[in-house]
Coordinates of C-alpha atoms and ligand atoms in Angstrom, one line a residue:
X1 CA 4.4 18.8 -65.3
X2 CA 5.1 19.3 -69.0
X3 CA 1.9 20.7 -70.6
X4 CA 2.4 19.2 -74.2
X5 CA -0.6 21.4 -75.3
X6 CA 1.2 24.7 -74.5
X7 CA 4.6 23.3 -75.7
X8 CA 3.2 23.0 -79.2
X9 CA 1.1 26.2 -79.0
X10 CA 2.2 29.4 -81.6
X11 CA 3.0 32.2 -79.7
X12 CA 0.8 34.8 -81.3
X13 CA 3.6 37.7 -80.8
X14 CA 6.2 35.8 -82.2
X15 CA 6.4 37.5 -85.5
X16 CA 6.8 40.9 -84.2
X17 CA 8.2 40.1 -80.8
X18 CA 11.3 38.0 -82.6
X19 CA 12.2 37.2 -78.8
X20 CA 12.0 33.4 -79.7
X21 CA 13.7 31.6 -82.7
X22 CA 12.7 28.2 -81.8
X23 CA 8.4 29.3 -82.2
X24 CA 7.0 26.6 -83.0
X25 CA 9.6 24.3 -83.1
X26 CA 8.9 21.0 -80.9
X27 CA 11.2 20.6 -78.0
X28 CA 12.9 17.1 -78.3
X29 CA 14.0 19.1 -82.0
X30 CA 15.3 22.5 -80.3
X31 CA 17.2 20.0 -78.1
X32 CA 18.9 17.5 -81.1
X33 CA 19.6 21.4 -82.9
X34 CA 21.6 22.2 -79.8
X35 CA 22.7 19.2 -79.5
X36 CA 24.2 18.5 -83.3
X37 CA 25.5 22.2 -83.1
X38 CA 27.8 20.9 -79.8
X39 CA 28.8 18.4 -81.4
X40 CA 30.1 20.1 -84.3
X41 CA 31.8 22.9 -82.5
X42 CA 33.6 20.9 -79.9
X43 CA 35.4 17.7 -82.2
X44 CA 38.6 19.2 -82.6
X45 CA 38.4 18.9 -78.8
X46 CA 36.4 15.5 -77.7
X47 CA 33.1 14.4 -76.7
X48 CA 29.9 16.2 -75.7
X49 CA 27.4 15.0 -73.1
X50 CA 24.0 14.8 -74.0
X51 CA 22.6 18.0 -73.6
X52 CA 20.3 18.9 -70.1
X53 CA 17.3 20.3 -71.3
X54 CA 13.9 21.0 -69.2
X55 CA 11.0 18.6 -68.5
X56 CA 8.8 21.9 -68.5
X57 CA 10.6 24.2 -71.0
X58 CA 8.1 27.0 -70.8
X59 CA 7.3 29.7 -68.2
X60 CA 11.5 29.6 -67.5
X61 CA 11.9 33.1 -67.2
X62 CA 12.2 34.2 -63.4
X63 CA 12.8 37.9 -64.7
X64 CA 10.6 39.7 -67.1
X65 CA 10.9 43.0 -67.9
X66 CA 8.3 45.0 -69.7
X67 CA 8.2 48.6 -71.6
X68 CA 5.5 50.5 -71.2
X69 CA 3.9 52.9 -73.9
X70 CA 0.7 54.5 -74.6
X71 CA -1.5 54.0 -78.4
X72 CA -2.1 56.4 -79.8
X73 CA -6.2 56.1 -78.9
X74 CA -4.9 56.4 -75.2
X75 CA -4.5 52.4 -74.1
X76 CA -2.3 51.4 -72.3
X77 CA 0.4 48.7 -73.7
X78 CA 3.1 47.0 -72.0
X79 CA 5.9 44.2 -73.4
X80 CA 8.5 44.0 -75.5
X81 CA 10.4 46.4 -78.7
X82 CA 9.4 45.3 -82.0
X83 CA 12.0 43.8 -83.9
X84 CA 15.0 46.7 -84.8
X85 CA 11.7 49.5 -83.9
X86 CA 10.6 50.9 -80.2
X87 CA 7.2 50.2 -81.0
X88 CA 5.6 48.5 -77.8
X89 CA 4.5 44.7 -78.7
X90 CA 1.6 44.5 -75.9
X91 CA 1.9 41.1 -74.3
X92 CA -0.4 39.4 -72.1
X93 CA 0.9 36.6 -71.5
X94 CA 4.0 35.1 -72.5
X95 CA 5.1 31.6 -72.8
X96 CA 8.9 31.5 -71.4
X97 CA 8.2 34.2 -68.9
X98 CA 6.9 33.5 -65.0
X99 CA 3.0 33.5 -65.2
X100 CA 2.2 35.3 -62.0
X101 CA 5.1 38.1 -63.0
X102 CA 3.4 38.7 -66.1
X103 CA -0.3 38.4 -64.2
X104 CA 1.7 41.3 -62.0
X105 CA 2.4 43.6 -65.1
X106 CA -1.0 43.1 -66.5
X107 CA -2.3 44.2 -63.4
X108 CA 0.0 47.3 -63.3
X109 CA -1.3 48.2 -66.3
X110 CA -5.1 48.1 -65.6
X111 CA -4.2 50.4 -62.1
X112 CA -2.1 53.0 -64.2
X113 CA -5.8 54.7 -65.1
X114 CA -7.2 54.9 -62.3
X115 CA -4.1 56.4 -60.4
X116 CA -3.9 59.1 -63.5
X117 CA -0.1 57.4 -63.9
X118 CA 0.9 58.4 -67.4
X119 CA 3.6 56.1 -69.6
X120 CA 6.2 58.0 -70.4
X121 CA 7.1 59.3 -74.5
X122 CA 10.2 58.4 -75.5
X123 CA 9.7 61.4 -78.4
X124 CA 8.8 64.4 -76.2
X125 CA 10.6 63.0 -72.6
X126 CA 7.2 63.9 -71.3
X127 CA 5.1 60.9 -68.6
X128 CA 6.5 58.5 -65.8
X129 CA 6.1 55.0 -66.0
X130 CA 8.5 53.9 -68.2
X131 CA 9.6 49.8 -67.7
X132 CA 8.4 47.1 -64.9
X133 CA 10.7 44.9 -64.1
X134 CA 9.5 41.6 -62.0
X135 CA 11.9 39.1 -60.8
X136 CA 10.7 35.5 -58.4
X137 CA 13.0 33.5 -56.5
X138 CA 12.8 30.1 -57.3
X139 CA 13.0 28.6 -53.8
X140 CA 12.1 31.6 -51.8
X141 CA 9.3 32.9 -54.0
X142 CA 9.9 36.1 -53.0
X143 CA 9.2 38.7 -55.4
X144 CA 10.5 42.2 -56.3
X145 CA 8.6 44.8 -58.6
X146 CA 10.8 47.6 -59.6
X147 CA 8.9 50.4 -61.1
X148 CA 10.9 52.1 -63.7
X149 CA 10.0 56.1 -63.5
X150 CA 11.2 58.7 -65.2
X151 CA 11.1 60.8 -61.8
X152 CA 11.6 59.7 -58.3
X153 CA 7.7 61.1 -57.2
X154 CA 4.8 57.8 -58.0
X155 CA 1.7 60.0 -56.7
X156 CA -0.3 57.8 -54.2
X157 CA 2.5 55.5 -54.1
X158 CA 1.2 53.6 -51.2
X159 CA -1.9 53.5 -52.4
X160 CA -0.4 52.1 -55.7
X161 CA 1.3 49.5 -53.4
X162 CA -1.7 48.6 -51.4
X163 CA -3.9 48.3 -54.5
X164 CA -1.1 46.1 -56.1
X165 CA -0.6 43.8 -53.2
X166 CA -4.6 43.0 -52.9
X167 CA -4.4 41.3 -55.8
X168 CA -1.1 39.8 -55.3
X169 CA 0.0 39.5 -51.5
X170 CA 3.5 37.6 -52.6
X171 CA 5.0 40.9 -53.4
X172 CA 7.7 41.6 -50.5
X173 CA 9.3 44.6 -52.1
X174 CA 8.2 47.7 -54.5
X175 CA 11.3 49.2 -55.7
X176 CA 11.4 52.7 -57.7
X177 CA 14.0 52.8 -59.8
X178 CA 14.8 56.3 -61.4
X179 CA 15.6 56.7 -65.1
X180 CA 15.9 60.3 -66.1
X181 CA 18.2 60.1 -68.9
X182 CA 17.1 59.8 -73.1
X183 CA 18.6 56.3 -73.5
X184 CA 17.8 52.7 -74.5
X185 CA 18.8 51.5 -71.0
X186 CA 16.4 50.2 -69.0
X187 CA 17.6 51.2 -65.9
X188 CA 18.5 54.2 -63.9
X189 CA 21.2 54.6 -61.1
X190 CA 18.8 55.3 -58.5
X191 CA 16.6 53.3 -56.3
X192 CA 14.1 54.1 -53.6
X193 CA 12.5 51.3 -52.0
X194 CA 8.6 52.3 -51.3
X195 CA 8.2 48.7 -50.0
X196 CA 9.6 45.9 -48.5
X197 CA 13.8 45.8 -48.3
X198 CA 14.7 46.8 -51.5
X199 CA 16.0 43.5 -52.4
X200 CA 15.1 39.6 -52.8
X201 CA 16.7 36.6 -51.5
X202 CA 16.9 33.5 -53.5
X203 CA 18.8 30.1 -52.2
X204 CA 20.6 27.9 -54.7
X205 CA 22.7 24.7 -54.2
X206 CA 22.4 25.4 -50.4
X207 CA 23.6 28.8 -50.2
X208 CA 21.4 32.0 -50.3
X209 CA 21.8 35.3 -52.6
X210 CA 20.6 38.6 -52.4
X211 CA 19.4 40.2 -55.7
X212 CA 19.1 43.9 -56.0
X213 CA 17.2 45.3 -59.1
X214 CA 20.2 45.7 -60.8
X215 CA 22.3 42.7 -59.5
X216 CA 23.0 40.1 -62.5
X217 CA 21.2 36.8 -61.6
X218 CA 20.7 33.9 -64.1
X219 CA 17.0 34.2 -65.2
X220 CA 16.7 30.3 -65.3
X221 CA 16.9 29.3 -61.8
X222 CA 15.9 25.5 -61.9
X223 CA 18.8 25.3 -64.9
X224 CA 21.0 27.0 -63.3
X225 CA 20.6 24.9 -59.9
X226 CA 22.1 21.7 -62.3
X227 CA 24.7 23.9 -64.1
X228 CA 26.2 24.8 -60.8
X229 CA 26.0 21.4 -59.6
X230 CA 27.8 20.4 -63.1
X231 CA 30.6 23.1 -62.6
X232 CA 31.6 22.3 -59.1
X233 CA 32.1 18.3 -59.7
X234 CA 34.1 19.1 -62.5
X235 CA 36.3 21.4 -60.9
X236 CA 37.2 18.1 -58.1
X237 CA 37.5 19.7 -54.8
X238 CA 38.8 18.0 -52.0
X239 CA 38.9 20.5 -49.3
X240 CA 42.4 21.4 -50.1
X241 CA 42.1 23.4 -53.2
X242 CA 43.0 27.2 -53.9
X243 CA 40.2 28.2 -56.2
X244 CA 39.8 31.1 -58.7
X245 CA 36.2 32.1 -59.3
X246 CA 37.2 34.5 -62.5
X247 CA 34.0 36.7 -63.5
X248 CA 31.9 35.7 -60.9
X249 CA 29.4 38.4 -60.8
X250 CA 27.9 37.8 -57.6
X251 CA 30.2 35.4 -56.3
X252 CA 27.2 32.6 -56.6
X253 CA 30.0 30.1 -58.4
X254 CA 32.6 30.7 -55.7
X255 CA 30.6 30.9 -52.5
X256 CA 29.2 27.8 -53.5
X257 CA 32.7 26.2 -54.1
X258 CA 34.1 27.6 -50.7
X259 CA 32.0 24.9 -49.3
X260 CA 34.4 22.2 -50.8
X261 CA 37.8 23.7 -51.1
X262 CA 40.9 25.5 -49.0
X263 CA 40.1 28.9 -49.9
X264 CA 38.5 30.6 -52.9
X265 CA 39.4 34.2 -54.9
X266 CA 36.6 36.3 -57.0
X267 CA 37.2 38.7 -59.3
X268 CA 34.8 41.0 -61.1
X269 CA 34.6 43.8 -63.0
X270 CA 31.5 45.3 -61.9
X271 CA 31.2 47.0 -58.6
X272 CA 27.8 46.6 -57.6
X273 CA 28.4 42.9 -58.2
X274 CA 31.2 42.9 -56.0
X275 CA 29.1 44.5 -53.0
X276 CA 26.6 42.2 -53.5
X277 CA 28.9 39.5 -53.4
X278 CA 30.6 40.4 -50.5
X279 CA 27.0 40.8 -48.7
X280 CA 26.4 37.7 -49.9
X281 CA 29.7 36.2 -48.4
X282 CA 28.2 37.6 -44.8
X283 CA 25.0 36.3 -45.5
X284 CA 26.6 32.8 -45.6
X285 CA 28.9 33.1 -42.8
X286 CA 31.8 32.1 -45.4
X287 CA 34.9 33.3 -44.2
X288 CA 37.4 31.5 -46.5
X289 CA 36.3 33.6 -50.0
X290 CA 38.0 36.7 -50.8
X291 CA 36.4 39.1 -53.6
X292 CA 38.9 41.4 -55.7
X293 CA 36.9 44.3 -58.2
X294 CA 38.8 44.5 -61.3
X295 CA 39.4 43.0 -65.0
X296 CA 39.9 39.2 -64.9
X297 CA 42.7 39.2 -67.0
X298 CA 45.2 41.5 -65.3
X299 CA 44.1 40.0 -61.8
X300 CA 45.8 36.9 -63.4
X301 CA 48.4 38.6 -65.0
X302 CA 49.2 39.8 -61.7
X303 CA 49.4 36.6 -60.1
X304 CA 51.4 35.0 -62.1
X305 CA 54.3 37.4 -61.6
X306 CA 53.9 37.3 -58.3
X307 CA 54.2 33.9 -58.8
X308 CA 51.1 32.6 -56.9
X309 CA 49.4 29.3 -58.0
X310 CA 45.9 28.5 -57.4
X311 CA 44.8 24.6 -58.1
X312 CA 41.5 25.2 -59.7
X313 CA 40.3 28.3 -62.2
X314 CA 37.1 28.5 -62.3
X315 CA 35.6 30.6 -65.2
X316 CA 32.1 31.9 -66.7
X317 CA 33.0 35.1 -68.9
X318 CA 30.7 36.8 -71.0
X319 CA 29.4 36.0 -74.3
X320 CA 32.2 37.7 -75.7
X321 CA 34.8 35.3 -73.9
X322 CA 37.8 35.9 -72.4
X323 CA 41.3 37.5 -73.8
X324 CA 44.8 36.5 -74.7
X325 CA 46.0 37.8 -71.2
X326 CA 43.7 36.0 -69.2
X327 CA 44.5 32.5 -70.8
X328 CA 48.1 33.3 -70.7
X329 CA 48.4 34.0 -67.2
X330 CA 46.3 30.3 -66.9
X331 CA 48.9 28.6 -68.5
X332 CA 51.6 30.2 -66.2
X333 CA 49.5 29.7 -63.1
X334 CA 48.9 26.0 -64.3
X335 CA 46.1 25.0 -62.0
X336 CA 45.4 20.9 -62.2
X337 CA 42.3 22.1 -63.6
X338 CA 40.2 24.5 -65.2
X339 CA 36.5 25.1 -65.4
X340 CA 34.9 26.7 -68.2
X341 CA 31.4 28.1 -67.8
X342 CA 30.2 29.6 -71.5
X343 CA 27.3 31.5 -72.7
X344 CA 29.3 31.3 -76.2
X345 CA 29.9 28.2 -77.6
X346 CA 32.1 30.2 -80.4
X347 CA 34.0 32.0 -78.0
X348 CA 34.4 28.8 -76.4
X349 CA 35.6 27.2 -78.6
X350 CA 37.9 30.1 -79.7
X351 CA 39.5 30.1 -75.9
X352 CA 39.4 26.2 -76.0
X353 CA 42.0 26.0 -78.7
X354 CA 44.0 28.3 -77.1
X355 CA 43.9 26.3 -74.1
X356 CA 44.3 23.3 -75.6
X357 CA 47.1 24.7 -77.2
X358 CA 49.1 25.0 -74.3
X359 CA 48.9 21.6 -72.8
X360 CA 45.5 21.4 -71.2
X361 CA 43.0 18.4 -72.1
X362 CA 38.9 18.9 -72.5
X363 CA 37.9 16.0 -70.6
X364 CA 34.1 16.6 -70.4
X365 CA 31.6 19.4 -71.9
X366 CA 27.9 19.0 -71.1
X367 CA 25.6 21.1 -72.4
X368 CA 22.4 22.9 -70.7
X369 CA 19.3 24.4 -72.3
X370 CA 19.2 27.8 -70.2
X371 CA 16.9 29.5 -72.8
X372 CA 14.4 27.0 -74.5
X373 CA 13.0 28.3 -77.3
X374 CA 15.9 31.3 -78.4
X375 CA 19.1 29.6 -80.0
X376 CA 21.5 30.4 -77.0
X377 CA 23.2 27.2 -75.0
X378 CA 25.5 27.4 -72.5
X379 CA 28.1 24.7 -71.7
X380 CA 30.2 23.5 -68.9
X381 CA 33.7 22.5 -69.8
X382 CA 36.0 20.4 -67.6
X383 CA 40.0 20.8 -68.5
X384 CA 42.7 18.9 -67.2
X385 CA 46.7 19.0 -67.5
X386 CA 48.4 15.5 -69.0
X387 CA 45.9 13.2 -69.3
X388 CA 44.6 11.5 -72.6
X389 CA 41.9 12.9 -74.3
X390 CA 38.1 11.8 -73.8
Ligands
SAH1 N1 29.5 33.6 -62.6 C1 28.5 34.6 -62.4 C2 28.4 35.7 -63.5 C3 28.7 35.3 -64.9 S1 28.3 36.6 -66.1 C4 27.1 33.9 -62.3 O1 27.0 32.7 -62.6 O2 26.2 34.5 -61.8 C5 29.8 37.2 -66.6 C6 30.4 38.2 -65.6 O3 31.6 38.7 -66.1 C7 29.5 39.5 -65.4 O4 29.2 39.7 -64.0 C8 30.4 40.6 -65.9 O5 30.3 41.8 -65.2 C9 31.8 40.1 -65.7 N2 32.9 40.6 -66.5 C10 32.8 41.0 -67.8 N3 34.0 41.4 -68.3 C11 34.9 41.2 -67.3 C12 36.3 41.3 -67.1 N4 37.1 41.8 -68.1 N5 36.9 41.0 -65.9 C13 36.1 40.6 -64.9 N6 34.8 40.4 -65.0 C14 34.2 40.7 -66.1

């Protein structure tokens, strides 16, 4: 249920947190912003949908992450950089984020004294506890904490465990997660799972995933549920399709559309992404979904010398979009049809005329609010070959 009261609510970290660029800014006008900004962007191409936003835009967030820092009078603070500083903003409770993860971090914080766990000091390397992150699935409600330390030893750590699951029993896996290096990244190469199986399970549009701490998973499940949905009508599978899921991550597009075509191909740069898709392919018992690790582009480069043809290109690249080598090799692979998943309407619209360009049609784009509240929207486009514009 939407609680107008909250929705109108100031966040009172929003000056210094800077996470938000909509504060304050009531819904139904984030949406028509969005909305007009579509429009724009896509005319030289056709119509936009009217834009999915969220009955409940607030609590969204099924991953918050939170750094953790000491004041100077020895309290304990926990949340997000300042703005362009790595000055600790100490959040209590935020209003995009999952309430019980940030009850979780709140409660982490308040154990930290009495199990003598120091943060760590980014100045003099010197402490252990340096991020939380929390994630929830949406339908399992499973949740993983992964403790960020700055060495693999948490003193008591099953103490810390037990004392953490009192106060919140829905925790099925404690994860350490070893960062050792001087950097702004959050995480560390390592893991060591102190409890649970290391890992989550989530299930969306009827198929279930496995997230690892560092696995990529949209942090908007209920959105991303309906994009899905969006992006596997438009691609208009009949059972008979060859399908390319390009940048798939971890293969949740693809495995999805196995379900509805001949036989599907994912390719992704990312290794660990990969291996969680495979797993995930298992998981599924889907045997018609093959998963290639490499760069998008020469993947397709590569098939279309070979002169291989798939029916359907799927596609959800990053922000940054995709390249000339990529959409070349589209146009000599000319599938019936081509899916664009975006997270960057300029890029978008960037590849679009590229695309359209070359003899492909838009014949739908619907945009989705992912992230109320920031200025990000993501869009799915349809494209076809030869047929009139929408
Ligand atoms: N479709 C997935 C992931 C989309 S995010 C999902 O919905 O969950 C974009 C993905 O593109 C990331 O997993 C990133 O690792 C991958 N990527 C980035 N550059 C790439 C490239 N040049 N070739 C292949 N994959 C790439």
């Amino acid at each position: 249920m939407q609680n107008k009261q909250e929705n109108s609510k100031t966040c009172p970290y929003a000056k210094k947190c800077g996470g938000c660029d909509y504060q304050g800014v009531p819904y139904e006008e984030q949406l028509a912003k969005k909305q007009a900004y579509m429009k724009k962007l896509m005319k030289p191409f056709g119509k936009v949908n009217p834009i999915v936003g969220m009955k409940d835009p607030l609590h969204y967030r099924h991953k918050v992450q939170a750094a953790f820092d000491c004041t100077r009078k020895g309290q304990v603070v926990a949340g997000v950089y300042e703005k362009n500083s790595h000055d600790v903003v100490d959040i209590e409770k935020c209003l995009i984020e999952n309430e019980e993860a940030d009850a979780i971090i709140r409660d982490i914080k308040n154990l930290l004294r009495s199990f003598r766990i120091k943060t760590y000091d980014e100045d003099t390397g010197y402490g252990l506890l340096r991020h939380v992150l929390v994630r929830k699935g949406y339908h399992s409600g499973q949740i993983m904490v992964v403790l960020v330390l700055a060495s693999p030893i948490l003193p008591s750590k099953n103490n810390f465990v037990k004392a953490l699951r009192k106060n919140h029993p829905e925790i099925s896996t404690v994860v350490i997660n070893v960062n050792d290096r001087r950097t702004s990244m959050v995480l560390g190469d390592r893991n060591i799972t102190v409890y649970g199986k290391g890992y989550i399970e989530d299930k969306l549009c009827g198929c279930t995933f496995r997230i690892s701490p560092s696995s990529f998973y949209q942090v908007n499940p209920e959105q991303t549920e309906l994009l899905y949905q969006k992006a596997i009508a438009c691609a208009g599978l009949t059972g008979k399709e060859t399908v390319i899921d390009a940048y798939c991550g971890t293969g949740t597009i693809g495995l999805i559309a196995s379900r509805f075509a001949k036989n599907v191909m994912g390719v992704e740069l990312n290794q660990d992404a990969i291996k969680d898709a495979i797993t995930n392919a298992k998981r599924n018992d889907i045997h018609n979904i093959r998963f290639y690790h490499g760069d998008a582009g020469e993947f397709m480069v590569n098939m279309a010398e070979k002169g291989e043809k798939a029916d359907v290109v799927i596609m959800d690249p990053p922000r940054t979009g995709s390249d000339e080598a990529f959409l070349s090799s589209i146009i000599k692979l000319s599938p019936k049809r081509i899916v664009y998943v975006s997270c960057g309407p300029d890029t978008l619209a960037r590849d679009l005329k590229y695309l359209t360009g070359h003899g492909y049609r838009m014949t739908e784009c619907t945009p989705y609010d992912m992230f109320p509240f920031t200025r990000h929207v993501e869009n799915v486009v349809a494209l076809s070959k030869n047929v009139k514009k929408s």
